[in-house]
Amino acid sequence: MIYITYIVTFIILVFYSVLDIKYREIPTWILYAGTAVVFALGITIRVIIKADIIGYVIISSAVYGVICLMAKSLKRWVGEADFDVIHMIYLAVGARNMCLFSFSMFALSGVMYAWLAVRRSDRDRRLPLIPVLTAAYVITITLGGGVSW
């Protein structure tokens, strides 16, 4: 069942990446629909393995609150949709794998922005971050060994 969550999340992230590259924005309802699907898969898994559903809901909501605060304070540099995608990735990979995800995200972002600095013609252009988040998600799933709840 967890592999279904990985695959569904990956498909959603690829869809978001295409929208981010093509239109530079993602409609809010599409963001929340994807997050709701991954959240529902998380609850379904917990029902199957008989884990604590209420704790999952409370912790996921608290993490979303922290992510919203980060989005408000960093909105000058990073789009708010990127933070919603990070929350969706958190729902898919779990708390323990978020360290690996964060490291991968920062490393890939650094490479992308270094590449942009070398290409002086596009300096003022905002770069889509969701494809970087998708790549970091793939690295996390590949190296992280699965979800640790």
PDB file of C-alpha atoms in Angstrom:
ATOM      1  CA  MET A   1       0.000   0.000   0.000  1.00  0.00           C
ATOM      2  CA  ILE A   2       2.848   2.393   0.749  1.00  0.00           C
ATOM      3  CA  TYR A   3       4.131   1.991  -2.792  1.00  0.00           C
ATOM      4  CA  ILE A   4       0.759   3.152  -4.053  1.00  0.00           C
ATOM      5  CA  THR A   5       1.223   6.319  -1.981  1.00  0.00           C
ATOM      6  CA  TYR A   6       4.698   6.805  -3.470  1.00  0.00           C
ATOM      7  CA  ILE A   7       3.448   6.353  -7.025  1.00  0.00           C
ATOM      8  CA  VAL A   8       0.360   8.544  -6.621  1.00  0.00           C
ATOM      9  CA  THR A   9       2.424  11.281  -4.979  1.00  0.00           C
ATOM     10  CA  PHE A  10       5.002  11.064  -7.762  1.00  0.00           C
ATOM     11  CA  ILE A  11       2.304  11.382 -10.448  1.00  0.00           C
ATOM     12  CA  ILE A  12       0.822  14.411  -8.683  1.00  0.00           C
ATOM     13  CA  LEU A  13       4.281  15.986  -8.342  1.00  0.00           C
ATOM     14  CA  VAL A  14       5.041  15.484 -12.033  1.00  0.00           C
ATOM     15  CA  PHE A  15       1.704  17.119 -12.896  1.00  0.00           C
ATOM     16  CA  TYR A  16       2.503  20.041 -10.582  1.00  0.00           C
ATOM     17  CA  SER A  17       5.987  20.340 -12.100  1.00  0.00           C
ATOM     18  CA  VAL A  18       4.569  20.631 -15.608  1.00  0.00           C
ATOM     19  CA  LEU A  19       2.122  23.311 -14.458  1.00  0.00           C
ATOM     20  CA  ASP A  20       4.893  25.159 -12.613  1.00  0.00           C
ATOM     21  CA  ILE A  21       7.203  25.145 -15.622  1.00  0.00           C
ATOM     22  CA  LYS A  22       4.509  26.028 -18.142  1.00  0.00           C
ATOM     23  CA  TYR A  23       2.368  28.565 -16.260  1.00  0.00           C
ATOM     24  CA  ARG A  24       4.569  29.546 -13.273  1.00  0.00           C
ATOM     25  CA  GLU A  25       1.624  28.923 -10.946  1.00  0.00           C
ATOM     26  CA  ILE A  26      -0.677  26.165  -9.813  1.00  0.00           C
ATOM     27  CA  PRO A  27      -4.336  26.766  -8.996  1.00  0.00           C
ATOM     28  CA  THR A  28      -5.026  26.450  -5.285  1.00  0.00           C
ATOM     29  CA  TRP A  29      -7.793  23.890  -5.702  1.00  0.00           C
ATOM     30  CA  ILE A  30      -5.413  21.601  -7.598  1.00  0.00           C
ATOM     31  CA  LEU A  31      -2.825  21.917  -4.814  1.00  0.00           C
ATOM     32  CA  TYR A  32      -5.343  21.083  -2.119  1.00  0.00           C
ATOM     33  CA  ALA A  33      -6.864  18.235  -4.137  1.00  0.00           C
ATOM     34  CA  GLY A  34      -3.454  16.562  -4.432  1.00  0.00           C
ATOM     35  CA  THR A  35      -2.753  17.052  -0.747  1.00  0.00           C
ATOM     36  CA  ALA A  36      -6.173  15.638   0.141  1.00  0.00           C
ATOM     37  CA  VAL A  37      -5.488  12.521  -1.954  1.00  0.00           C
ATOM     38  CA  VAL A  38      -2.126  11.888  -0.259  1.00  0.00           C
ATOM     39  CA  PHE A  39      -3.659  12.607   3.162  1.00  0.00           C
ATOM     40  CA  ALA A  40      -6.498  10.146   2.460  1.00  0.00           C
ATOM     41  CA  LEU A  41      -3.956   7.514   1.433  1.00  0.00           C
ATOM     42  CA  GLY A  42      -2.119   8.110   4.718  1.00  0.00           C
ATOM     43  CA  ILE A  43      -5.324   7.576   6.689  1.00  0.00           C
ATOM     44  CA  THR A  44      -6.137   4.457   4.658  1.00  0.00           C
ATOM     45  CA  ILE A  45      -2.724   2.988   5.410  1.00  0.00           C
ATOM     46  CA  ARG A  46      -3.188   3.691   9.105  1.00  0.00           C
ATOM     47  CA  VAL A  47      -6.586   1.998   9.068  1.00  0.00           C
ATOM     48  CA  ILE A  48      -5.062  -1.067   7.405  1.00  0.00           C
ATOM     49  CA  ILE A  49      -2.127  -1.328   9.824  1.00  0.00           C
ATOM     50  CA  LYS A  50      -4.289  -0.269  12.777  1.00  0.00           C
ATOM     51  CA  ALA A  51      -2.129   2.752  13.637  1.00  0.00           C
ATOM     52  CA  ASP A  52      -3.157   5.946  15.447  1.00  0.00           C
ATOM     53  CA  ILE A  53      -5.266   7.986  13.020  1.00  0.00           C
ATOM     54  CA  ILE A  54      -6.043  10.858  15.406  1.00  0.00           C
ATOM     55  CA  GLY A  55      -2.355  11.380  16.132  1.00  0.00           C
ATOM     56  CA  TYR A  56      -1.660  11.420  12.388  1.00  0.00           C
ATOM     57  CA  VAL A  57      -4.315  14.069  11.819  1.00  0.00           C
ATOM     58  CA  ILE A  58      -3.103  16.232  14.730  1.00  0.00           C
ATOM     59  CA  ILE A  59       0.577  16.012  13.815  1.00  0.00           C
ATOM     60  CA  SER A  60      -0.106  16.602  10.115  1.00  0.00           C
ATOM     61  CA  SER A  61      -2.191  19.660  10.978  1.00  0.00           C
ATOM     62  CA  ALA A  62       0.529  21.007  13.275  1.00  0.00           C
ATOM     63  CA  VAL A  63       3.158  20.513  10.580  1.00  0.00           C
ATOM     64  CA  TYR A  64       0.908  22.305   8.102  1.00  0.00           C
ATOM     65  CA  GLY A  65       0.567  25.203  10.558  1.00  0.00           C
ATOM     66  CA  VAL A  66       4.338  25.510  10.844  1.00  0.00           C
ATOM     67  CA  ILE A  67       4.669  25.340   7.058  1.00  0.00           C
ATOM     68  CA  CYS A  68       2.070  28.118   6.702  1.00  0.00           C
ATOM     69  CA  LEU A  69       4.072  30.303   9.086  1.00  0.00           C
ATOM     70  CA  MET A  70       7.208  29.627   7.054  1.00  0.00           C
ATOM     71  CA  ALA A  71       5.328  30.488   3.855  1.00  0.00           C
ATOM     72  CA  LYS A  72       4.229  33.833   5.309  1.00  0.00           C
ATOM     73  CA  SER A  73       7.729  34.762   6.433  1.00  0.00           C
ATOM     74  CA  LEU A  74       9.480  33.605   3.239  1.00  0.00           C
ATOM     75  CA  LYS A  75       6.901  34.671   0.643  1.00  0.00           C
ATOM     76  CA  ARG A  76       9.315  37.202  -0.816  1.00  0.00           C
ATOM     77  CA  TRP A  77      11.703  34.437  -1.926  1.00  0.00           C
ATOM     78  CA  VAL A  78       9.597  31.304  -2.337  1.00  0.00           C
ATOM     79  CA  GLY A  79       6.071  30.845  -3.672  1.00  0.00           C
ATOM     80  CA  GLU A  80       3.353  29.690  -1.300  1.00  0.00           C
ATOM     81  CA  ALA A  81       2.495  26.743  -3.554  1.00  0.00           C
ATOM     82  CA  ASP A  82       5.979  25.354  -2.946  1.00  0.00           C
ATOM     83  CA  PHE A  83       5.242  25.081   0.767  1.00  0.00           C
ATOM     84  CA  ASP A  84       1.973  23.253   0.085  1.00  0.00           C
ATOM     85  CA  VAL A  85       3.926  20.801  -2.056  1.00  0.00           C
ATOM     86  CA  ILE A  86       6.458  20.343   0.750  1.00  0.00           C
ATOM     87  CA  HIS A  87       3.585  19.491   3.098  1.00  0.00           C
ATOM     88  CA  MET A  88       2.239  16.957   0.626  1.00  0.00           C
ATOM     89  CA  ILE A  89       5.695  15.383   0.407  1.00  0.00           C
ATOM     90  CA  TYR A  90       5.819  15.271   4.215  1.00  0.00           C
ATOM     91  CA  LEU A  91       2.524  13.369   4.201  1.00  0.00           C
ATOM     92  CA  ALA A  92       3.984  10.869   1.733  1.00  0.00           C
ATOM     93  CA  VAL A  93       7.452  10.267   3.213  1.00  0.00           C
ATOM     94  CA  GLY A  94       6.979  10.830   6.934  1.00  0.00           C
ATOM     95  CA  ALA A  95       8.928  12.874   9.443  1.00  0.00           C
ATOM     96  CA  ARG A  96      12.130  10.838   9.518  1.00  0.00           C
ATOM     97  CA  ASN A  97      12.671  11.030   5.769  1.00  0.00           C
ATOM     98  CA  MET A  98      12.133  14.796   5.748  1.00  0.00           C
ATOM     99  CA  CYS A  99      15.763  15.292   6.790  1.00  0.00           C
ATOM    100  CA  LEU A 100      16.949  13.452   3.684  1.00  0.00           C
ATOM    101  CA  PHE A 101      14.380  15.326   1.600  1.00  0.00           C
ATOM    102  CA  SER A 102      15.538  18.688   2.985  1.00  0.00           C
ATOM    103  CA  PHE A 103      19.183  17.906   2.286  1.00  0.00           C
ATOM    104  CA  SER A 104      18.354  16.777  -1.255  1.00  0.00           C
ATOM    105  CA  MET A 105      16.199  19.837  -1.842  1.00  0.00           C
ATOM    106  CA  PHE A 106      18.883  22.262  -0.664  1.00  0.00           C
ATOM    107  CA  ALA A 107      21.605  20.494  -2.673  1.00  0.00           C
ATOM    108  CA  LEU A 108      19.530  20.469  -5.863  1.00  0.00           C
ATOM    109  CA  SER A 109      18.442  24.087  -5.341  1.00  0.00           C
ATOM    110  CA  GLY A 110      22.053  25.107  -4.875  1.00  0.00           C
ATOM    111  CA  VAL A 111      23.050  23.404  -8.102  1.00  0.00           C
ATOM    112  CA  MET A 112      20.148  25.010  -9.944  1.00  0.00           C
ATOM    113  CA  TYR A 113      20.911  28.508  -8.682  1.00  0.00           C
ATOM    114  CA  ALA A 114      24.643  28.070  -9.337  1.00  0.00           C
ATOM    115  CA  TRP A 115      23.775  27.079 -12.891  1.00  0.00           C
ATOM    116  CA  LEU A 116      21.583  30.182 -13.151  1.00  0.00           C
ATOM    117  CA  ALA A 117      24.422  32.387 -11.894  1.00  0.00           C
ATOM    118  CA  VAL A 118      26.631  31.053 -14.671  1.00  0.00           C
ATOM    119  CA  ARG A 119      23.922  31.835 -17.216  1.00  0.00           C
ATOM    120  CA  ARG A 120      23.830  35.587 -16.751  1.00  0.00           C
ATOM    121  CA  SER A 121      21.013  36.205 -19.234  1.00  0.00           C
ATOM    122  CA  ASP A 122      18.221  34.861 -16.998  1.00  0.00           C
ATOM    123  CA  ARG A 123      19.131  36.391 -13.646  1.00  0.00           C
ATOM    124  CA  ASP A 124      15.849  38.167 -12.973  1.00  0.00           C
ATOM    125  CA  ARG A 125      13.692  35.206 -13.914  1.00  0.00           C
ATOM    126  CA  ARG A 126      11.934  33.267 -11.168  1.00  0.00           C
ATOM    127  CA  LEU A 127      12.740  29.629 -11.367  1.00  0.00           C
ATOM    128  CA  PRO A 128      10.127  26.936 -10.817  1.00  0.00           C
ATOM    129  CA  LEU A 129      10.942  25.132  -7.587  1.00  0.00           C
ATOM    130  CA  ILE A 130       8.433  22.290  -7.805  1.00  0.00           C
ATOM    131  CA  PRO A 131      10.536  20.285 -10.310  1.00  0.00           C
ATOM    132  CA  VAL A 132      13.400  20.503  -7.794  1.00  0.00           C
ATOM    133  CA  LEU A 133      11.064  19.315  -5.030  1.00  0.00           C
ATOM    134  CA  THR A 134       9.986  16.434  -7.263  1.00  0.00           C
ATOM    135  CA  ALA A 135      13.603  15.415  -7.881  1.00  0.00           C
ATOM    136  CA  ALA A 136      14.345  15.633  -4.147  1.00  0.00           C
ATOM    137  CA  TYR A 137      11.267  13.456  -3.500  1.00  0.00           C
ATOM    138  CA  VAL A 138      12.576  10.810  -5.913  1.00  0.00           C
ATOM    139  CA  ILE A 139      15.981  10.893  -4.194  1.00  0.00           C
ATOM    140  CA  THR A 140      14.282  10.550  -0.805  1.00  0.00           C
ATOM    141  CA  ILE A 141      12.183   7.581  -1.881  1.00  0.00           C
ATOM    142  CA  THR A 142      15.183   5.931  -3.535  1.00  0.00           C
ATOM    143  CA  LEU A 143      17.639   6.434  -0.667  1.00  0.00           C
ATOM    144  CA  GLY A 144      15.294   6.782   2.290  1.00  0.00           C
ATOM    145  CA  GLY A 145      14.161   3.213   2.496  1.00  0.00           C
ATOM    146  CA  GLY A 146      10.478   4.010   2.751  1.00  0.00           C
ATOM    147  CA  VAL A 147       8.240   5.746   5.200  1.00  0.00           C
ATOM    148  CA  SER A 148       8.987   5.594   8.922  1.00  0.00           C
ATOM    149  CA  TRP A 149       5.928   6.399  10.997  1.00  0.00           C
TER     150      TRP A 149
END
